[in-house]
């Protein structure tokens, strides 16, 4: 039977309520997404600024301004050196995520967040002070390390702290912070582009220190998760934190389950080896497939290069930055839809609806651009057509923001058992960054060669992603994070990988004090 008709596994329901303490803790932790989002937004805006291109990428600037040599709108910004400025960050983040996995497991989630924030601050300073391309690239690499640590630790922290009934909504706070960071960067770019002189781009990049400071200070103030404290031998402190975040002293059953999970994890000396075991293959497959498909939806065509894309389509400099800001507003507002719906209607519903909506919009955008510019890439668009393009792009961004955007981080962070959770999240981040790096590096070349067909190209992957979710992803809403194996045991395909006792109620054990 297909994944769309999977029976929901019977799971435990722990006592407790949603407390102000857990809400504040998750809100502060989710701010780690601000650095990722701000960088996503600022890099595309900066690379569309004339003064930045003239100072660091004069070849691109000359080609862009020399109308006698410009035959195709599609190839206006095509430069491997320019794309390296953007994509180098994600290569660094990919590598850093594996180091972050070890630090997150050994020293805790908050230490990993703190380290990421400090490294990001250093990278921001180098980038803002850059006088040559080498400094730009060094700064970007350090930013990548900081984001790699943040993206590895924050989703795990949120999933472990949140009560099961609102775990989806609180975890999506990370994606909300990303969208707020993107929006802030878009408006900052619009403002700094009007600064006289040649240093507006430095202000845009330098202001990345603000979200980095929020994350760094927040990491100092946050408590660590009960899971992490138990795993590191601090059981009394873990129980006190659990009682505080659940708002009750009746946490024995949940605490016992966390201790049991920790005892199992202590038997694992090599999580990278254990994650390959048969019982972890469904989760491992999801940790690879979901972040890969998330990036192959084509969202970074918009998020990385929105100003460049809009400028290429004839919006003009100020208009392109403002259009990017409009999509940023849509991105933030639509994320609230996901927060409202994810624990009510489930992960699968949002994945499937978002996929259909994104596919329709990509076909529409590709068709409009194809009709107006053709294969040659010559022509102009009217104000009405430009507004129509912007509308379809906004509807596409909205669909991503309430589906593949937040769920691409939420689902992988909640499905792994404790003993391999850090390793699993590291794989998720690494795969995400790998595909982000590839797309960032080749997007301008793809636009130059595939032309309007680029939108059909990504639309095809959205079809594949939607079919994949329908058949292979079970519903995980409202399931306690330590009970997740029961869901996989009930799935029509993945059940054969899960041990028989995973789907059976375990006998009651003595509570660990």
Tab-separated table of C-alpha atoms in Angstrom:
chain	number	residue	atom	x	y	z
A	1	UNK	CA	0.000	0.000	0.000
A	2	UNK	CA	1.305	3.459	-0.899
A	3	UNK	CA	2.708	5.906	1.597
A	4	UNK	CA	-0.394	8.053	1.288
A	5	UNK	CA	-2.422	5.350	3.038
A	6	UNK	CA	-0.051	4.495	5.878
A	7	UNK	CA	-1.679	3.856	9.239
A	8	UNK	CA	-0.542	6.092	12.065
A	9	UNK	CA	1.498	4.172	14.634
A	10	UNK	CA	0.343	4.076	18.253
A	11	UNK	CA	2.684	6.255	20.276
A	12	UNK	CA	2.981	7.496	23.833
A	13	UNK	CA	1.576	10.774	25.060
A	14	UNK	CA	3.598	12.327	27.847
A	15	UNK	CA	2.244	14.630	30.518
A	16	UNK	CA	3.111	18.315	30.593
A	17	UNK	CA	2.119	21.542	28.928
A	18	UNK	CA	3.575	24.156	26.616
A	19	UNK	CA	5.519	26.506	28.886
A	20	UNK	CA	6.835	30.011	28.380
A	21	UNK	CA	10.295	28.698	29.185
A	22	UNK	CA	10.335	26.227	26.300
A	23	UNK	CA	8.862	28.804	23.906
A	24	UNK	CA	11.513	31.390	24.778
A	25	UNK	CA	14.319	28.820	24.624
A	26	UNK	CA	13.234	27.629	21.174
A	27	UNK	CA	12.747	31.190	19.949
A	28	UNK	CA	16.281	32.147	20.983
A	29	UNK	CA	17.753	28.969	19.496
A	30	UNK	CA	15.851	29.439	16.249
A	31	UNK	CA	17.578	32.802	15.830
A	32	UNK	CA	20.511	30.732	14.577
A	33	UNK	CA	18.646	30.662	11.281
A	34	UNK	CA	19.067	34.434	10.963
A	35	UNK	CA	22.711	34.142	9.928
A	36	UNK	CA	21.878	31.641	7.190
A	37	UNK	CA	18.966	33.680	5.906
A	38	UNK	CA	20.768	37.012	6.021
A	39	UNK	CA	23.654	35.597	4.027
A	40	UNK	CA	21.304	34.056	1.461
A	41	UNK	CA	19.660	37.433	0.949
A	42	UNK	CA	22.683	39.686	1.113
A	43	UNK	CA	24.957	37.789	-1.274
A	44	UNK	CA	22.529	37.964	-4.201
A	45	UNK	CA	21.916	41.688	-3.647
A	46	UNK	CA	25.576	42.583	-3.291
A	47	UNK	CA	26.529	40.717	-6.476
A	48	UNK	CA	24.027	42.824	-8.410
A	49	UNK	CA	25.495	46.149	-7.174
A	50	UNK	CA	27.518	48.024	-9.798
A	51	UNK	CA	30.198	49.291	-7.377
A	52	UNK	CA	30.821	45.801	-5.991
A	53	UNK	CA	31.107	44.268	-9.464
A	54	UNK	CA	33.344	47.085	-10.689
A	55	UNK	CA	35.747	46.685	-7.734
A	56	UNK	CA	35.977	42.898	-7.554
A	57	UNK	CA	34.601	41.474	-10.802
A	58	UNK	CA	35.401	44.107	-13.458
A	59	UNK	CA	35.046	41.586	-16.299
A	60	UNK	CA	31.415	40.915	-15.392
A	61	UNK	CA	30.769	44.621	-14.920
A	62	UNK	CA	32.272	45.491	-18.316
A	63	UNK	CA	30.274	42.794	-20.107
A	64	UNK	CA	27.076	43.864	-18.361
A	65	UNK	CA	27.540	47.500	-19.391
A	66	UNK	CA	28.794	46.885	-22.932
A	67	UNK	CA	25.543	46.689	-24.852
A	68	UNK	CA	27.411	46.133	-28.142
A	69	UNK	CA	28.551	42.728	-26.893
A	70	UNK	CA	25.376	41.760	-25.117
A	71	UNK	CA	23.379	39.394	-27.303
A	72	UNK	CA	21.464	37.434	-24.687
A	73	UNK	CA	19.802	38.566	-21.483
A	74	UNK	CA	20.322	35.040	-20.150
A	75	UNK	CA	24.135	35.308	-20.102
A	76	UNK	CA	24.547	38.802	-18.631
A	77	UNK	CA	26.098	37.692	-15.326
A	78	UNK	CA	27.714	34.366	-16.311
A	79	UNK	CA	31.055	34.190	-14.444
A	80	UNK	CA	32.565	31.240	-12.563
A	81	UNK	CA	34.576	33.601	-10.345
A	82	UNK	CA	31.445	35.531	-9.403
A	83	UNK	CA	29.529	32.349	-8.567
A	84	UNK	CA	32.521	31.109	-6.547
A	85	UNK	CA	32.014	34.101	-4.246
A	86	UNK	CA	28.526	32.840	-3.448
A	87	UNK	CA	29.045	29.080	-3.558
A	88	UNK	CA	32.322	28.829	-1.603
A	89	UNK	CA	30.369	29.340	1.622
A	90	UNK	CA	28.371	26.156	1.086
A	91	UNK	CA	31.414	24.037	0.372
A	92	UNK	CA	32.893	25.184	3.690
A	93	UNK	CA	29.579	24.518	5.443
A	94	UNK	CA	29.497	20.994	4.030
A	95	UNK	CA	32.906	20.139	5.506
A	96	UNK	CA	32.221	21.955	8.796
A	97	UNK	CA	29.003	20.024	9.405
A	98	UNK	CA	30.935	16.809	10.024
A	99	UNK	CA	33.149	18.462	12.647
A	100	UNK	CA	30.027	20.047	14.118
A	101	UNK	CA	28.486	16.598	14.532
A	102	UNK	CA	31.261	15.472	16.884
A	103	UNK	CA	31.221	18.718	18.889
A	104	UNK	CA	27.428	18.649	19.152
A	105	UNK	CA	27.443	15.116	20.521
A	106	UNK	CA	30.415	15.445	22.891
A	107	UNK	CA	29.978	19.009	24.207
A	108	UNK	CA	26.283	19.667	23.620
A	109	UNK	CA	24.067	21.573	21.207
A	110	UNK	CA	24.614	25.050	22.696
A	111	UNK	CA	28.433	24.830	22.478
A	112	UNK	CA	28.133	24.058	18.787
A	113	UNK	CA	25.842	27.076	18.302
A	114	UNK	CA	28.236	29.324	20.234
A	115	UNK	CA	31.236	28.246	18.169
A	116	UNK	CA	29.308	28.763	14.940
A	117	UNK	CA	28.315	32.284	15.944
A	118	UNK	CA	31.884	33.298	16.816
A	119	UNK	CA	33.337	31.965	13.544
A	120	UNK	CA	30.590	33.707	11.577
A	121	UNK	CA	31.488	37.005	13.264
A	122	UNK	CA	35.122	36.651	12.201
A	123	UNK	CA	34.111	35.872	8.618
A	124	UNK	CA	31.814	38.896	8.557
A	125	UNK	CA	34.653	41.202	9.644
A	126	UNK	CA	36.992	39.890	6.937
A	127	UNK	CA	34.361	40.197	4.218
A	128	UNK	CA	33.325	43.713	5.190
A	129	UNK	CA	36.979	44.835	5.145
A	130	UNK	CA	37.878	42.989	1.924
A	131	UNK	CA	40.100	44.751	-0.594
A	132	UNK	CA	40.537	41.831	-3.000
A	133	UNK	CA	38.823	38.632	-4.122
A	134	UNK	CA	41.059	36.493	-1.884
A	135	UNK	CA	39.773	38.247	1.247
A	136	UNK	CA	36.226	37.845	0.000
A	137	UNK	CA	36.679	34.105	-0.447
A	138	UNK	CA	38.427	33.628	2.938
A	139	UNK	CA	35.608	35.494	4.653
A	140	UNK	CA	32.995	33.430	2.810
A	141	UNK	CA	34.684	30.196	3.869
A	142	UNK	CA	34.565	31.263	7.524
A	143	UNK	CA	30.922	32.254	7.150
A	144	UNK	CA	30.320	28.773	5.785
A	145	UNK	CA	31.909	27.176	8.835
A	146	UNK	CA	29.690	29.253	11.129
A	147	UNK	CA	26.538	28.383	9.200
A	148	UNK	CA	27.549	24.708	9.071
A	149	UNK	CA	27.705	24.577	12.877
A	150	UNK	CA	24.436	26.490	13.274
A	151	UNK	CA	22.501	24.381	10.785
A	152	UNK	CA	23.800	21.189	12.378
A	153	UNK	CA	22.916	22.064	15.965
A	154	UNK	CA	19.850	24.331	15.900
A	155	UNK	CA	17.267	21.952	14.313
A	156	UNK	CA	18.361	19.147	16.653
A	157	UNK	CA	18.105	21.481	19.661
A	158	UNK	CA	14.591	22.540	18.667
A	159	UNK	CA	13.372	18.977	18.063
A	160	UNK	CA	14.729	17.806	21.424
A	161	UNK	CA	13.336	20.705	23.457
A	162	UNK	CA	9.859	20.936	21.946
A	163	UNK	CA	6.817	19.023	23.255
A	164	UNK	CA	5.726	16.434	20.635
A	165	UNK	CA	2.374	18.140	19.969
A	166	UNK	CA	4.023	21.384	18.773
A	167	UNK	CA	7.450	20.111	17.739
A	168	UNK	CA	6.775	20.954	14.105
A	169	UNK	CA	5.753	24.539	14.820
A	170	UNK	CA	8.718	25.233	17.104
A	171	UNK	CA	11.202	23.600	14.751
A	172	UNK	CA	9.880	25.703	11.889
A	173	UNK	CA	10.979	28.691	13.953
A	174	UNK	CA	14.405	27.946	12.438
A	175	UNK	CA	13.020	28.341	8.912
A	176	UNK	CA	11.105	31.444	10.005
A	177	UNK	CA	14.371	32.959	11.205
A	178	UNK	CA	15.932	32.114	7.827
A	179	UNK	CA	13.135	33.913	5.985
A	180	UNK	CA	13.368	36.932	8.312
A	181	UNK	CA	17.111	37.040	7.667
A	182	UNK	CA	16.519	36.966	3.908
A	183	UNK	CA	13.913	39.726	4.156
A	184	UNK	CA	16.141	41.922	6.319
A	185	UNK	CA	19.012	41.466	3.863
A	186	UNK	CA	16.794	42.426	0.921
A	187	UNK	CA	15.746	45.689	2.526
A	188	UNK	CA	19.292	46.399	3.689
A	189	UNK	CA	20.546	45.906	0.127
A	190	UNK	CA	17.857	48.218	-1.212
A	191	UNK	CA	18.953	50.906	1.242
A	192	UNK	CA	22.717	50.501	0.944
A	193	UNK	CA	22.528	50.550	-2.841
A	194	UNK	CA	21.530	54.218	-2.503
A	195	UNK	CA	24.512	55.141	-0.309
A	196	UNK	CA	26.810	57.522	-2.165
A	197	UNK	CA	30.378	56.390	-2.668
A	198	UNK	CA	31.639	52.853	-3.007
A	199	UNK	CA	31.027	51.338	0.425
A	200	UNK	CA	27.326	50.535	0.445
A	201	UNK	CA	28.029	46.842	-0.101
A	202	UNK	CA	30.358	46.843	2.930
A	203	UNK	CA	27.470	48.000	5.108
A	204	UNK	CA	25.282	45.193	3.733
A	205	UNK	CA	27.885	42.549	4.498
A	206	UNK	CA	28.974	44.070	7.817
A	207	UNK	CA	25.439	44.087	9.209
A	208	UNK	CA	25.578	40.277	9.202
A	209	UNK	CA	27.287	40.783	12.574
A	210	UNK	CA	23.901	41.646	14.097
A	211	UNK	CA	22.251	38.214	13.654
A	212	UNK	CA	25.577	36.561	14.513
A	213	UNK	CA	25.673	38.414	17.840
A	214	UNK	CA	22.059	37.448	18.566
A	215	UNK	CA	22.903	33.798	18.019
A	216	UNK	CA	26.164	33.938	19.981
A	217	UNK	CA	24.691	35.671	23.032
A	218	UNK	CA	21.630	33.441	22.862
A	219	UNK	CA	23.803	30.319	22.880
A	220	UNK	CA	25.469	31.503	26.089
A	221	UNK	CA	22.112	32.014	27.828
A	222	UNK	CA	20.293	28.881	26.632
A	223	UNK	CA	19.998	25.686	28.674
A	224	UNK	CA	21.162	22.515	26.962
A	225	UNK	CA	18.578	19.886	26.004
A	226	UNK	CA	17.665	17.081	28.431
A	227	UNK	CA	18.752	14.556	25.786
A	228	UNK	CA	22.215	16.081	25.532
A	229	UNK	CA	22.620	16.443	29.313
A	230	UNK	CA	21.645	12.813	29.921
A	231	UNK	CA	23.973	11.698	27.149
A	232	UNK	CA	26.836	13.504	28.905
A	233	UNK	CA	26.054	12.112	32.357
A	234	UNK	CA	24.187	15.057	33.943
A	235	UNK	CA	20.935	13.245	34.771
A	236	UNK	CA	19.793	15.330	37.718
A	237	UNK	CA	20.240	18.549	35.776
A	238	UNK	CA	18.519	16.968	32.779
A	239	UNK	CA	15.477	16.021	34.869
A	240	UNK	CA	15.286	19.537	36.329
A	241	UNK	CA	15.379	21.040	32.817
A	242	UNK	CA	12.756	18.562	31.597
A	243	UNK	CA	10.434	19.470	34.483
A	244	UNK	CA	10.905	23.146	33.698
A	245	UNK	CA	10.241	22.899	29.976
A	246	UNK	CA	7.216	20.613	30.502
A	247	UNK	CA	5.828	22.677	33.393
A	248	UNK	CA	5.248	19.665	35.652
A	249	UNK	CA	7.111	17.333	37.989
A	250	UNK	CA	5.333	14.339	36.463
A	251	UNK	CA	7.961	13.671	33.808
A	252	UNK	CA	9.097	10.210	34.987
A	253	UNK	CA	7.873	8.321	31.928
A	254	UNK	CA	9.433	10.713	29.416
A	255	UNK	CA	12.612	11.006	31.480
A	256	UNK	CA	12.888	7.207	31.657
A	257	UNK	CA	12.535	6.943	27.883
A	258	UNK	CA	15.249	9.559	27.415
A	259	UNK	CA	17.531	7.660	29.802
A	260	UNK	CA	16.849	4.378	28.010
A	261	UNK	CA	17.674	6.016	24.695
A	262	UNK	CA	20.860	7.429	26.184
A	263	UNK	CA	21.908	4.021	27.499
A	264	UNK	CA	21.452	2.604	24.032
A	265	UNK	CA	23.427	5.463	22.532
A	266	UNK	CA	26.302	4.853	24.961
A	267	UNK	CA	26.740	1.408	23.434
A	268	UNK	CA	27.489	3.109	20.137
A	269	UNK	CA	31.147	3.981	19.838
A	270	UNK	CA	31.026	4.682	16.128
A	271	UNK	CA	27.815	6.546	15.171
A	272	UNK	CA	29.030	6.967	11.598
A	273	UNK	CA	29.254	3.192	11.315
A	274	UNK	CA	26.002	2.518	13.147
A	275	UNK	CA	24.027	4.914	11.013
A	276	UNK	CA	24.627	2.501	8.124
A	277	UNK	CA	22.938	-0.362	9.953
A	278	UNK	CA	19.765	-1.796	8.468
A	279	UNK	CA	17.499	-0.331	11.167
A	280	UNK	CA	18.693	3.206	10.327
A	281	UNK	CA	18.440	2.947	6.539
A	282	UNK	CA	14.976	4.526	6.191
A	283	UNK	CA	16.049	7.575	8.205
A	284	UNK	CA	19.408	7.755	6.431
A	285	UNK	CA	17.697	7.644	3.055
A	286	UNK	CA	15.437	10.527	4.105
A	287	UNK	CA	18.410	12.505	5.465
A	288	UNK	CA	19.943	12.314	1.985
A	289	UNK	CA	16.898	12.527	-0.267
A	290	UNK	CA	14.948	15.326	1.439
A	291	UNK	CA	17.720	17.993	1.546
A	292	UNK	CA	18.821	17.053	-1.983
A	293	UNK	CA	15.308	17.396	-3.365
A	294	UNK	CA	14.794	20.579	-1.330
A	295	UNK	CA	17.585	22.285	-3.265
A	296	UNK	CA	16.577	20.726	-6.594
A	297	UNK	CA	13.183	22.424	-6.349
A	298	UNK	CA	15.022	25.475	-7.712
A	299	UNK	CA	14.354	27.774	-4.769
A	300	UNK	CA	17.885	29.126	-4.822
A	301	UNK	CA	17.329	30.409	-8.328
A	302	UNK	CA	15.189	32.927	-6.473
A	303	UNK	CA	16.873	33.224	-3.071
A	304	UNK	CA	20.509	33.458	-4.241
A	305	UNK	CA	20.059	35.482	-7.345
A	306	UNK	CA	16.686	37.182	-7.051
A	307	UNK	CA	18.086	40.687	-7.724
A	308	UNK	CA	20.315	39.323	-10.511
A	309	UNK	CA	17.418	37.377	-12.005
A	310	UNK	CA	15.007	40.306	-11.870
A	311	UNK	CA	17.681	42.612	-13.296
A	312	UNK	CA	18.289	40.121	-16.104
A	313	UNK	CA	14.570	40.142	-16.850
A	314	UNK	CA	14.664	43.903	-17.305
A	315	UNK	CA	13.376	45.170	-13.960
A	316	UNK	CA	16.188	47.712	-13.543
A	317	UNK	CA	18.526	47.995	-10.564
A	318	UNK	CA	16.252	49.530	-7.913
A	319	UNK	CA	13.237	47.615	-9.196
A	320	UNK	CA	15.125	44.310	-9.043
A	321	UNK	CA	16.142	44.855	-5.419
A	322	UNK	CA	12.606	45.898	-4.460
A	323	UNK	CA	11.133	42.880	-6.258
A	324	UNK	CA	13.491	40.661	-4.281
A	325	UNK	CA	12.297	42.370	-1.104
A	326	UNK	CA	8.677	41.657	-2.063
A	327	UNK	CA	9.419	37.951	-2.449
A	328	UNK	CA	11.145	38.140	0.938
A	329	UNK	CA	7.951	39.454	2.560
A	330	UNK	CA	5.965	36.621	0.968
A	331	UNK	CA	8.572	34.149	2.233
A	332	UNK	CA	8.146	35.294	5.843
A	333	UNK	CA	4.347	35.454	5.806
A	334	UNK	CA	3.987	32.023	4.200
A	335	UNK	CA	6.209	30.456	6.843
A	336	UNK	CA	3.577	31.378	9.437
A	337	UNK	CA	1.130	29.257	7.416
A	338	UNK	CA	3.453	26.297	7.919
A	339	UNK	CA	3.759	26.995	11.647
A	340	UNK	CA	-0.037	26.964	11.925
A	341	UNK	CA	-0.628	23.890	9.770
A	342	UNK	CA	2.282	21.507	10.356
A	343	UNK	CA	1.050	19.988	13.638
A	344	UNK	CA	-2.618	20.152	12.618
A	345	UNK	CA	-2.578	18.726	9.083
A	346	UNK	CA	0.794	17.012	9.090
A	347	UNK	CA	4.070	17.102	7.201
A	348	UNK	CA	2.871	15.088	4.210
A	349	UNK	CA	-0.057	17.372	3.398
A	350	UNK	CA	2.171	20.450	3.253
A	351	UNK	CA	4.827	18.644	1.207
A	352	UNK	CA	2.311	17.468	-1.385
A	353	UNK	CA	0.294	20.679	-1.690
A	354	UNK	CA	3.444	22.796	-1.887
A	355	UNK	CA	4.923	20.575	-4.573
A	356	UNK	CA	1.905	20.902	-6.873
A	357	UNK	CA	1.781	24.681	-6.407
A	358	UNK	CA	5.512	25.091	-7.075
A	359	UNK	CA	5.366	22.988	-10.244
A	360	UNK	CA	2.515	25.046	-11.712
A	361	UNK	CA	4.353	28.312	-11.017
A	362	UNK	CA	7.634	27.111	-12.523
A	363	UNK	CA	5.902	26.067	-15.715
A	364	UNK	CA	4.164	29.449	-15.879
A	365	UNK	CA	7.360	31.458	-15.301
A	366	UNK	CA	9.334	29.412	-17.828
A	367	UNK	CA	6.595	29.799	-20.429
A	368	UNK	CA	6.280	33.570	-19.989
A	369	UNK	CA	10.045	34.093	-20.209
A	370	UNK	CA	10.230	31.775	-23.222
A	371	UNK	CA	7.497	33.706	-25.053
A	372	UNK	CA	9.031	37.126	-24.300
A	373	UNK	CA	12.741	36.356	-24.743
A	374	UNK	CA	12.762	33.171	-26.803
A	375	UNK	CA	15.870	31.045	-27.206
A	376	UNK	CA	17.977	34.008	-28.306
A	377	UNK	CA	17.368	35.843	-25.055
A	378	UNK	CA	16.634	39.140	-26.750
A	379	UNK	CA	13.639	41.324	-26.150
A	380	UNK	CA	11.962	43.339	-23.446
A	381	UNK	CA	9.034	42.881	-21.109
A	382	UNK	CA	6.270	45.319	-20.328
A	383	UNK	CA	5.379	46.447	-16.844
A	384	UNK	CA	2.301	44.234	-16.882
A	385	UNK	CA	4.251	41.118	-17.861
A	386	UNK	CA	6.927	41.939	-15.277
A	387	UNK	CA	4.233	42.174	-12.588
A	388	UNK	CA	2.764	38.852	-13.739
A	389	UNK	CA	6.178	37.216	-13.482
A	390	UNK	CA	6.623	38.634	-10.011
A	391	UNK	CA	3.194	37.297	-9.008
A	392	UNK	CA	3.987	33.744	-10.119
A	393	UNK	CA	7.389	33.882	-8.427
A	394	UNK	CA	5.744	35.070	-5.199
A	395	UNK	CA	3.208	32.226	-5.322
A	396	UNK	CA	6.093	29.807	-5.908
A	397	UNK	CA	8.052	31.245	-2.962
A	398	UNK	CA	4.956	30.979	-0.751
A	399	UNK	CA	4.542	27.298	-1.599
A	400	UNK	CA	8.183	26.571	-0.775
A	401	UNK	CA	7.992	28.583	2.443
A	402	UNK	CA	5.177	26.485	3.873
A	403	UNK	CA	6.387	23.132	2.536
A	404	UNK	CA	9.873	22.157	1.390
A	405	UNK	CA	11.578	25.089	3.096
A	406	UNK	CA	10.776	24.359	6.759
A	407	UNK	CA	10.020	20.654	6.381
A	408	UNK	CA	13.370	20.038	4.724
A	409	UNK	CA	14.953	20.854	8.085
A	410	UNK	CA	12.196	19.609	10.404
A	411	UNK	CA	11.713	16.039	9.210
A	412	UNK	CA	15.382	14.935	9.124
A	413	UNK	CA	15.994	16.441	12.578
A	414	UNK	CA	13.170	14.490	14.248
A	415	UNK	CA	13.455	11.004	12.750
A	416	UNK	CA	16.816	9.689	14.048
A	417	UNK	CA	17.402	7.826	17.322
A	418	UNK	CA	19.614	9.575	19.862
A	419	UNK	CA	22.738	7.500	19.244
A	420	UNK	CA	23.014	8.599	15.616
A	421	UNK	CA	21.063	11.873	15.732
A	422	UNK	CA	24.073	14.194	15.478
A	423	UNK	CA	25.563	12.130	12.658
A	424	UNK	CA	22.214	12.095	10.858
A	425	UNK	CA	21.842	15.861	11.130
A	426	UNK	CA	25.414	16.310	9.891
A	427	UNK	CA	24.536	14.264	6.806
A	428	UNK	CA	21.409	16.350	6.250
A	429	UNK	CA	23.389	19.598	6.445
A	430	UNK	CA	26.202	18.236	4.273
A	431	UNK	CA	23.820	17.050	1.548
A	432	UNK	CA	21.938	20.351	1.699
A	433	UNK	CA	25.153	22.341	1.359
A	434	UNK	CA	26.524	20.056	-1.370
A	435	UNK	CA	23.512	20.597	-3.594
A	436	UNK	CA	23.336	24.266	-2.624
A	437	UNK	CA	26.997	24.615	-3.643
A	438	UNK	CA	26.434	22.865	-6.971
A	439	UNK	CA	23.360	24.927	-7.829
A	440	UNK	CA	24.989	28.181	-6.740
A	441	UNK	CA	28.057	27.384	-8.835
A	442	UNK	CA	26.240	26.354	-12.014
A	443	UNK	CA	23.046	28.432	-11.915
A	444	UNK	CA	24.292	31.342	-14.022
A	445	UNK	CA	25.786	28.920	-16.553
A	446	UNK	CA	22.544	26.919	-16.594
A	447	UNK	CA	20.560	30.108	-17.147
A	448	UNK	CA	22.907	31.015	-20.004
A	449	UNK	CA	22.602	27.585	-21.650
A	450	UNK	CA	19.154	26.262	-20.729
A	451	UNK	CA	17.606	29.726	-20.904
A	452	UNK	CA	13.888	29.683	-20.018
A	453	UNK	CA	14.092	25.869	-19.970
A	454	UNK	CA	15.837	26.188	-16.608
A	455	UNK	CA	12.447	26.607	-14.935
A	456	UNK	CA	11.146	23.454	-16.630
A	457	UNK	CA	14.324	21.688	-15.491
A	458	UNK	CA	13.672	22.459	-11.823
A	459	UNK	CA	9.941	21.876	-12.282
A	460	UNK	CA	10.725	18.296	-13.301
A	461	UNK	CA	12.554	17.755	-10.027
A	462	UNK	CA	9.551	19.114	-8.117
A	463	UNK	CA	7.427	16.405	-9.766
A	464	UNK	CA	9.942	13.754	-8.683
A	465	UNK	CA	10.062	15.180	-5.145
A	466	UNK	CA	6.275	15.183	-4.792
A	467	UNK	CA	5.957	11.578	-5.960
A	468	UNK	CA	8.757	10.571	-3.581
A	469	UNK	CA	6.988	12.113	-0.587
A	470	UNK	CA	3.678	10.479	-1.478
A	471	UNK	CA	5.100	6.972	-1.556
A	472	UNK	CA	7.963	6.989	0.936
A	473	UNK	CA	7.493	9.501	3.761
A	474	UNK	CA	5.304	8.397	6.704
A	475	UNK	CA	3.512	10.991	8.804
A	476	UNK	CA	5.499	12.051	11.892
A	477	UNK	CA	3.281	14.735	13.418
A	478	UNK	CA	2.668	14.526	17.187
A	479	UNK	CA	5.017	11.531	17.575
A	480	UNK	CA	7.464	11.742	20.538
A	481	UNK	CA	10.975	11.951	19.172
A	482	UNK	CA	12.135	8.826	21.048
A	483	UNK	CA	9.140	6.835	19.735
A	484	UNK	CA	9.729	7.529	16.050
A	485	UNK	CA	10.755	3.959	15.133
A	486	UNK	CA	7.135	2.864	15.546
A	487	UNK	CA	6.125	5.075	12.623
A	488	UNK	CA	8.656	3.448	10.304
A	489	UNK	CA	7.580	-0.014	11.445
A	490	UNK	CA	4.030	0.722	10.223
A	491	UNK	CA	5.155	1.928	6.763
A	492	UNK	CA	4.406	-0.273	3.748
A	493	UNK	CA	7.984	-0.121	2.417
A	494	UNK	CA	10.295	0.745	5.322
A	495	UNK	CA	8.858	-1.789	7.803
A	496	UNK	CA	11.188	-4.523	6.563
A	497	UNK	CA	14.204	-2.526	7.776
A	498	UNK	CA	12.934	-1.985	11.324
A	499	UNK	CA	13.331	-4.696	14.014
A	500	UNK	CA	10.095	-6.378	15.033
A	501	UNK	CA	10.207	-5.080	18.620
A	502	UNK	CA	10.369	-1.444	17.429
A	503	UNK	CA	6.637	-1.329	16.834
A	504	UNK	CA	5.637	-3.068	20.050
A	505	UNK	CA	4.952	-1.384	23.375
A	506	UNK	CA	8.024	-1.932	25.550
A	507	UNK	CA	7.536	-3.342	29.057
A	508	UNK	CA	7.522	-0.753	31.801
A	509	UNK	CA	10.938	-0.191	33.366
A	510	UNK	CA	12.079	1.142	36.655
A	511	UNK	CA	12.254	4.921	36.587
A	512	UNK	CA	15.722	6.383	36.829
A	513	UNK	CA	15.867	9.046	39.511
